[in-house]
Amino acid sequence: MNVEDAVKNRLSARAFTDRQVGEAELRAILEIARWSPSGGNCQPWHVYALSGASMAAFRAEMTKAMAEDPMGEEGEFPIYPPAIKEPYRTRRFECGEALYRSIGIPREDKGGRLMQLAKNYDFFGAPAAFFFALDRQMGPGQWAHLGMLMQTIALVAEEKGLATCMQEAWARRHTLVRRFFAVPDELQLYCGMAVGYADRQAPINSWRTTRAPVDEFATFRS
Ligand SMILES: Cc1cc2nc3c(=O)[nH]c(=O)nc-3n(C[C@H](O)[C@H](O)[C@H](O)COP(=O)(O)O)c2cc1C
């Protein structure tokens, strides 16, 4: 698989098969992805990898937490700006609509949409996951650098036949994640990532998001 294929084939998978992914596979992905660039080569990322019996234990804790507090906590940072502008607002809206359309949940079915949202906290059934954190001292630059690591991980996973879904949703469950991994106070949890083998038959994996054409976001002076 070349880079172009990996970039174009990667998608956010939201249903996974039972096929297991263990520490060896997660470690192999990180062995490659650690070569991602970062400003000043600071490598400002901390990764927590979850699989096997620990995934089962985490799921058990999460199931309990969901029962006690279905809505989750306030995140430590806003995932989106409070009144997100155009064209971002419409893009986000259309993405959500296409997702729910793929599984036949109309806009009025608030309960159905919440149930789908809650699947984030089961990693959409994925057998493994990563969580990403960075030091609270770090600013926008270093957050972007962490994003580079995450994208590299997603592409390396793709090359290995695995699928991923990045999950900012975990910002609303940061306390549980922090406790489970004993994340030090100076680190802030940013995002999770489900990892597994995509269920290719699942309707939720059957649609694709679109992208703006190059001239909508790029300015050329030649
Ligand atoms: C940093 C980041 C966080 C995301 N968080 C979530 C999430 O919490 N739940 C979810 O279902 N999708 C999440 N997504 C997936 C995006 O909705 C998806 O990447 C986008 O719609 C483009 O679709 P594609 O990944 O299939 O190309 C996230 C993506 C990124 C890059």
Short mmCIF file of C-alpha atoms and ligand atoms in Angstrom, two decimals:
data_model
loop_
_atom_site.label_atom_id
_atom_site.label_comp_id
_atom_site.label_asym_id
_atom_site.label_seq_id
_atom_site.Cartn_x
_atom_site.Cartn_y
_atom_site.Cartn_z
CA MET A 1 0.00 0.00 0.00
CA ASN A 2 1.43 3.40 -0.90
CA VAL A 3 0.86 6.60 1.06
CA GLU A 4 -1.84 7.87 -1.31
CA ASP A 5 -3.83 4.65 -0.92
CA ALA A 6 -3.47 4.74 2.84
CA VAL A 7 -4.62 8.37 2.98
CA LYS A 8 -7.59 7.79 0.71
CA ASN A 9 -8.66 4.43 2.15
CA ARG A 10 -8.51 5.45 5.80
CA LEU A 11 -11.91 6.23 7.23
CA SER A 12 -13.41 6.44 10.66
CA ALA A 13 -14.71 2.94 11.32
CA ARG A 14 -17.61 2.74 13.76
CA ALA A 15 -18.21 -1.01 13.77
CA PHE A 16 -15.57 -3.69 14.23
CA THR A 17 -15.33 -7.48 13.96
CA ASP A 18 -14.45 -9.73 16.91
CA ARG A 19 -10.93 -10.29 15.62
CA GLN A 20 -8.53 -9.39 18.41
CA VAL A 21 -5.76 -6.83 18.32
CA GLY A 22 -3.19 -7.22 21.07
CA GLU A 23 -0.30 -5.32 22.57
CA ALA A 24 2.13 -6.65 19.95
CA GLU A 25 0.16 -5.06 17.11
CA LEU A 26 -0.30 -1.79 18.99
CA ARG A 27 3.40 -1.68 19.81
CA ALA A 28 4.31 -2.38 16.17
CA ILE A 29 2.17 0.58 15.06
CA LEU A 30 3.83 2.88 17.59
CA GLU A 31 7.32 1.67 16.59
CA ILE A 32 6.66 3.19 13.16
CA ALA A 33 4.50 6.16 14.12
CA ARG A 34 7.04 7.43 16.65
CA TRP A 35 8.93 8.79 13.62
CA SER A 36 6.25 11.44 13.19
CA PRO A 37 7.61 15.00 13.14
CA SER A 38 7.10 17.54 15.90
CA GLY A 39 8.32 21.10 16.36
CA GLY A 40 11.82 21.10 17.86
CA ASN A 41 11.47 17.31 17.93
CA CYS A 42 9.81 17.74 21.34
CA GLN A 43 7.61 14.67 20.71
CA PRO A 44 5.09 16.14 23.15
CA TRP A 45 2.85 13.07 23.20
CA HIS A 46 1.98 10.43 25.73
CA VAL A 47 0.13 7.37 24.50
CA TYR A 48 -1.87 4.88 26.55
CA ALA A 49 -2.58 1.63 24.72
CA LEU A 50 -5.43 -0.64 25.72
CA SER A 51 -6.11 -4.24 24.70
CA GLY A 52 -6.72 -7.76 26.02
CA ALA A 53 -7.74 -8.27 29.64
CA SER A 54 -7.18 -4.58 30.38
CA MET A 55 -9.67 -3.65 27.68
CA ALA A 56 -12.19 -5.99 29.32
CA ALA A 57 -11.55 -4.39 32.72
CA PHE A 58 -11.83 -0.89 31.24
CA ARG A 59 -15.11 -1.81 29.53
CA ALA A 60 -16.50 -3.10 32.82
CA GLU A 61 -15.66 0.20 34.54
CA MET A 62 -17.08 2.16 31.64
CA THR A 63 -20.35 0.22 31.64
CA LYS A 64 -20.75 1.04 35.32
CA ALA A 65 -19.93 4.72 34.75
CA MET A 66 -22.41 4.97 31.88
CA ALA A 67 -25.16 3.53 34.07
CA GLU A 68 -24.38 5.96 36.91
CA ASP A 69 -23.87 9.04 34.72
CA PRO A 70 -25.14 8.57 31.15
CA MET A 71 -24.22 12.08 29.97
CA GLY A 72 -20.62 12.15 31.14
CA GLU A 73 -18.71 15.09 32.52
CA GLU A 74 -17.83 18.50 31.16
CA GLY A 75 -14.67 18.24 29.08
CA GLU A 76 -11.48 20.01 30.13
CA PHE A 77 -11.48 21.91 26.84
CA PRO A 78 -14.18 22.83 24.31
CA ILE A 79 -14.17 20.28 21.47
CA TYR A 80 -15.67 22.88 19.13
CA PRO A 81 -15.96 26.66 19.47
CA PRO A 82 -19.29 27.58 21.15
CA ALA A 83 -20.87 29.13 18.03
CA ILE A 84 -18.91 27.49 15.26
CA LYS A 85 -19.00 29.59 12.07
CA GLU A 86 -19.71 28.72 8.49
CA PRO A 87 -18.60 26.74 6.56
CA TYR A 88 -17.51 24.59 9.49
CA ARG A 89 -20.97 24.46 11.02
CA THR A 90 -22.57 23.09 7.87
CA ARG A 91 -19.79 20.60 7.27
CA ARG A 92 -20.18 19.26 10.78
CA PHE A 93 -23.95 19.11 10.43
CA GLU A 94 -23.78 17.28 7.09
CA CYS A 95 -21.29 14.77 8.47
CA GLY A 96 -23.62 13.97 11.37
CA GLU A 97 -26.65 13.72 9.09
CA ALA A 98 -24.87 11.32 6.72
CA LEU A 99 -23.74 9.18 9.66
CA TYR A 100 -27.24 8.86 11.13
CA ARG A 101 -28.80 8.38 7.68
CA SER A 102 -26.52 5.39 7.10
CA ILE A 103 -28.08 3.64 10.09
CA GLY A 104 -31.63 4.91 9.57
CA ILE A 105 -31.86 7.23 12.58
CA PRO A 106 -33.87 10.37 11.74
CA ARG A 107 -33.26 13.76 13.35
CA GLU A 108 -36.38 13.47 15.54
CA ASP A 109 -35.09 10.23 17.11
CA LYS A 110 -33.04 11.92 19.82
CA GLY A 111 -32.88 8.70 21.84
CA GLY A 112 -31.54 6.75 18.87
CA ARG A 113 -28.90 9.40 18.24
CA LEU A 114 -27.83 9.37 21.88
CA MET A 115 -27.57 5.58 21.80
CA GLN A 116 -25.30 5.81 18.75
CA LEU A 117 -23.22 8.51 20.44
CA ALA A 118 -22.86 6.28 23.49
CA LYS A 119 -21.18 3.63 21.33
CA ASN A 120 -18.13 5.88 21.38
CA TYR A 121 -17.65 4.72 24.96
CA ASP A 122 -17.51 1.10 23.85
CA PHE A 123 -14.97 2.03 21.14
CA PHE A 124 -17.71 0.99 18.70
CA GLY A 125 -16.88 -2.60 19.66
CA ALA A 126 -13.17 -2.32 18.77
CA PRO A 127 -10.88 -4.75 20.62
CA ALA A 128 -8.12 -2.18 21.21
CA ALA A 129 -7.60 1.53 21.60
CA PHE A 130 -5.13 4.31 22.13
CA PHE A 131 -5.53 7.37 24.30
CA PHE A 132 -3.47 10.48 23.71
CA ALA A 133 -2.37 13.00 26.29
CA LEU A 134 0.04 15.87 26.48
CA ASP A 135 1.58 18.04 29.15
CA ARG A 136 -0.69 20.87 30.33
CA GLN A 137 2.18 23.28 29.67
CA MET A 138 1.85 22.68 25.94
CA GLY A 139 0.08 25.11 23.61
CA PRO A 140 -1.62 24.98 20.18
CA GLY A 141 1.63 24.11 18.39
CA GLN A 142 2.23 20.98 20.42
CA TRP A 143 -1.42 19.94 20.17
CA ALA A 144 -0.97 20.07 16.40
CA HIS A 145 2.15 17.94 16.72
CA LEU A 146 0.20 15.33 18.63
CA GLY A 147 -2.27 15.36 15.72
CA MET A 148 0.58 14.40 13.42
CA LEU A 149 1.32 11.37 15.53
CA MET A 150 -2.34 10.41 15.52
CA GLN A 151 -2.66 10.66 11.76
CA THR A 152 0.52 8.64 11.29
CA ILE A 153 -0.88 5.97 13.60
CA ALA A 154 -4.10 5.87 11.57
CA LEU A 155 -2.18 5.49 8.31
CA VAL A 156 0.15 2.82 9.66
CA ALA A 157 -2.87 0.94 11.01
CA GLU A 158 -4.48 1.20 7.58
CA GLU A 159 -1.39 -0.30 5.97
CA LYS A 160 -1.61 -3.20 8.41
CA GLY A 161 -5.23 -3.87 7.46
CA LEU A 162 -6.56 -2.32 10.65
CA ALA A 163 -9.14 0.42 10.96
CA THR A 164 -9.35 3.28 13.42
CA CYS A 165 -11.71 5.93 14.70
CA MET A 166 -10.32 8.99 16.44
CA GLN A 167 -12.52 9.86 19.39
CA GLU A 168 -12.58 13.26 21.00
CA ALA A 169 -15.69 11.95 22.72
CA TRP A 170 -13.37 10.64 25.43
CA ALA A 171 -12.84 14.21 26.61
CA ARG A 172 -16.22 13.77 28.33
CA ARG A 173 -14.93 10.76 30.27
CA HIS A 174 -11.46 11.98 31.06
CA THR A 175 -11.66 11.28 34.80
CA LEU A 176 -12.27 7.58 34.27
CA VAL A 177 -9.50 7.28 31.67
CA ARG A 178 -7.07 9.17 33.88
CA ARG A 179 -7.88 6.97 36.87
CA PHE A 180 -7.61 3.73 34.89
CA PHE A 181 -4.14 4.54 33.56
CA ALA A 182 -3.01 6.58 36.57
CA VAL A 183 -2.27 9.48 34.23
CA PRO A 184 -0.13 12.04 36.07
CA ASP A 185 -1.83 15.37 36.92
CA GLU A 186 0.45 17.36 34.63
CA LEU A 187 -0.91 15.53 31.60
CA GLN A 188 -4.17 16.39 29.88
CA LEU A 189 -6.16 13.80 27.99
CA TYR A 190 -6.92 14.91 24.45
CA CYS A 191 -8.42 12.09 22.46
CA GLY A 192 -8.99 8.37 22.11
CA MET A 193 -8.71 6.12 19.09
CA ALA A 194 -10.54 2.85 18.54
CA VAL A 195 -8.42 0.23 16.75
CA GLY A 196 -9.56 -3.02 15.21
CA TYR A 197 -10.68 -4.77 12.07
CA ALA A 198 -13.54 -2.91 10.41
CA ASP A 199 -16.83 -4.72 9.98
CA ARG A 200 -17.14 -4.11 6.24
CA GLN A 201 -20.77 -5.25 6.19
CA ALA A 202 -21.94 -2.74 8.81
CA PRO A 203 -24.08 0.06 7.30
CA ILE A 204 -22.31 2.64 9.49
CA ASN A 205 -19.05 1.83 7.70
CA SER A 206 -20.66 2.02 4.28
CA TRP A 207 -20.68 5.79 3.75
CA ARG A 208 -17.87 8.24 3.12
CA THR A 209 -17.41 11.83 4.14
CA THR A 210 -16.64 14.38 1.45
CA ARG A 211 -13.89 16.99 1.27
CA ALA A 212 -13.79 20.55 -0.01
CA PRO A 213 -11.96 20.91 -3.32
CA VAL A 214 -8.40 22.27 -3.12
CA ASP A 215 -9.35 25.76 -4.34
CA GLU A 216 -11.75 26.15 -1.42
CA PHE A 217 -9.00 25.94 1.18
CA ALA A 218 -5.74 26.65 -0.63
CA THR A 219 -4.35 29.90 -2.02
CA PHE A 220 -1.72 29.67 -4.71
CA ARG A 221 0.65 32.41 -5.81
CA SER A 222 2.76 30.99 -8.58
C1 LIG B 1 -9.32 14.43 16.39
C2 LIG B 1 -10.56 13.75 15.92
C3 LIG B 1 -11.53 13.40 16.83
C4 LIG B 1 -12.69 12.73 16.43
N1 LIG B 1 -13.61 12.34 17.37
C5 LIG B 1 -14.66 11.56 17.00
C6 LIG B 1 -15.53 11.03 17.97
O1 LIG B 1 -15.44 11.30 19.16
N2 LIG B 1 -16.51 10.18 17.56
C7 LIG B 1 -16.68 9.87 16.24
O2 LIG B 1 -17.58 9.09 15.93
N3 LIG B 1 -15.86 10.38 15.28
C8 LIG B 1 -14.86 11.19 15.63
N4 LIG B 1 -13.99 11.67 14.68
C9 LIG B 1 -14.15 11.28 13.29
C10 LIG B 1 -14.54 12.42 12.36
O3 LIG B 1 -15.93 12.65 12.43
C11 LIG B 1 -14.11 12.02 10.95
O4 LIG B 1 -12.70 11.95 10.91
C12 LIG B 1 -14.56 13.00 9.89
O5 LIG B 1 -15.95 13.05 9.81
C13 LIG B 1 -14.00 12.59 8.52
O6 LIG B 1 -14.41 11.27 8.21
P1 LIG B 1 -13.39 10.11 7.93
O7 LIG B 1 -12.48 9.99 9.12
O8 LIG B 1 -14.23 8.87 7.76
O9 LIG B 1 -12.60 10.45 6.70
C14 LIG B 1 -12.86 12.41 15.06
C15 LIG B 1 -11.88 12.78 14.14
C16 LIG B 1 -10.75 13.45 14.55
C17 LIG B 1 -9.70 13.82 13.53
#
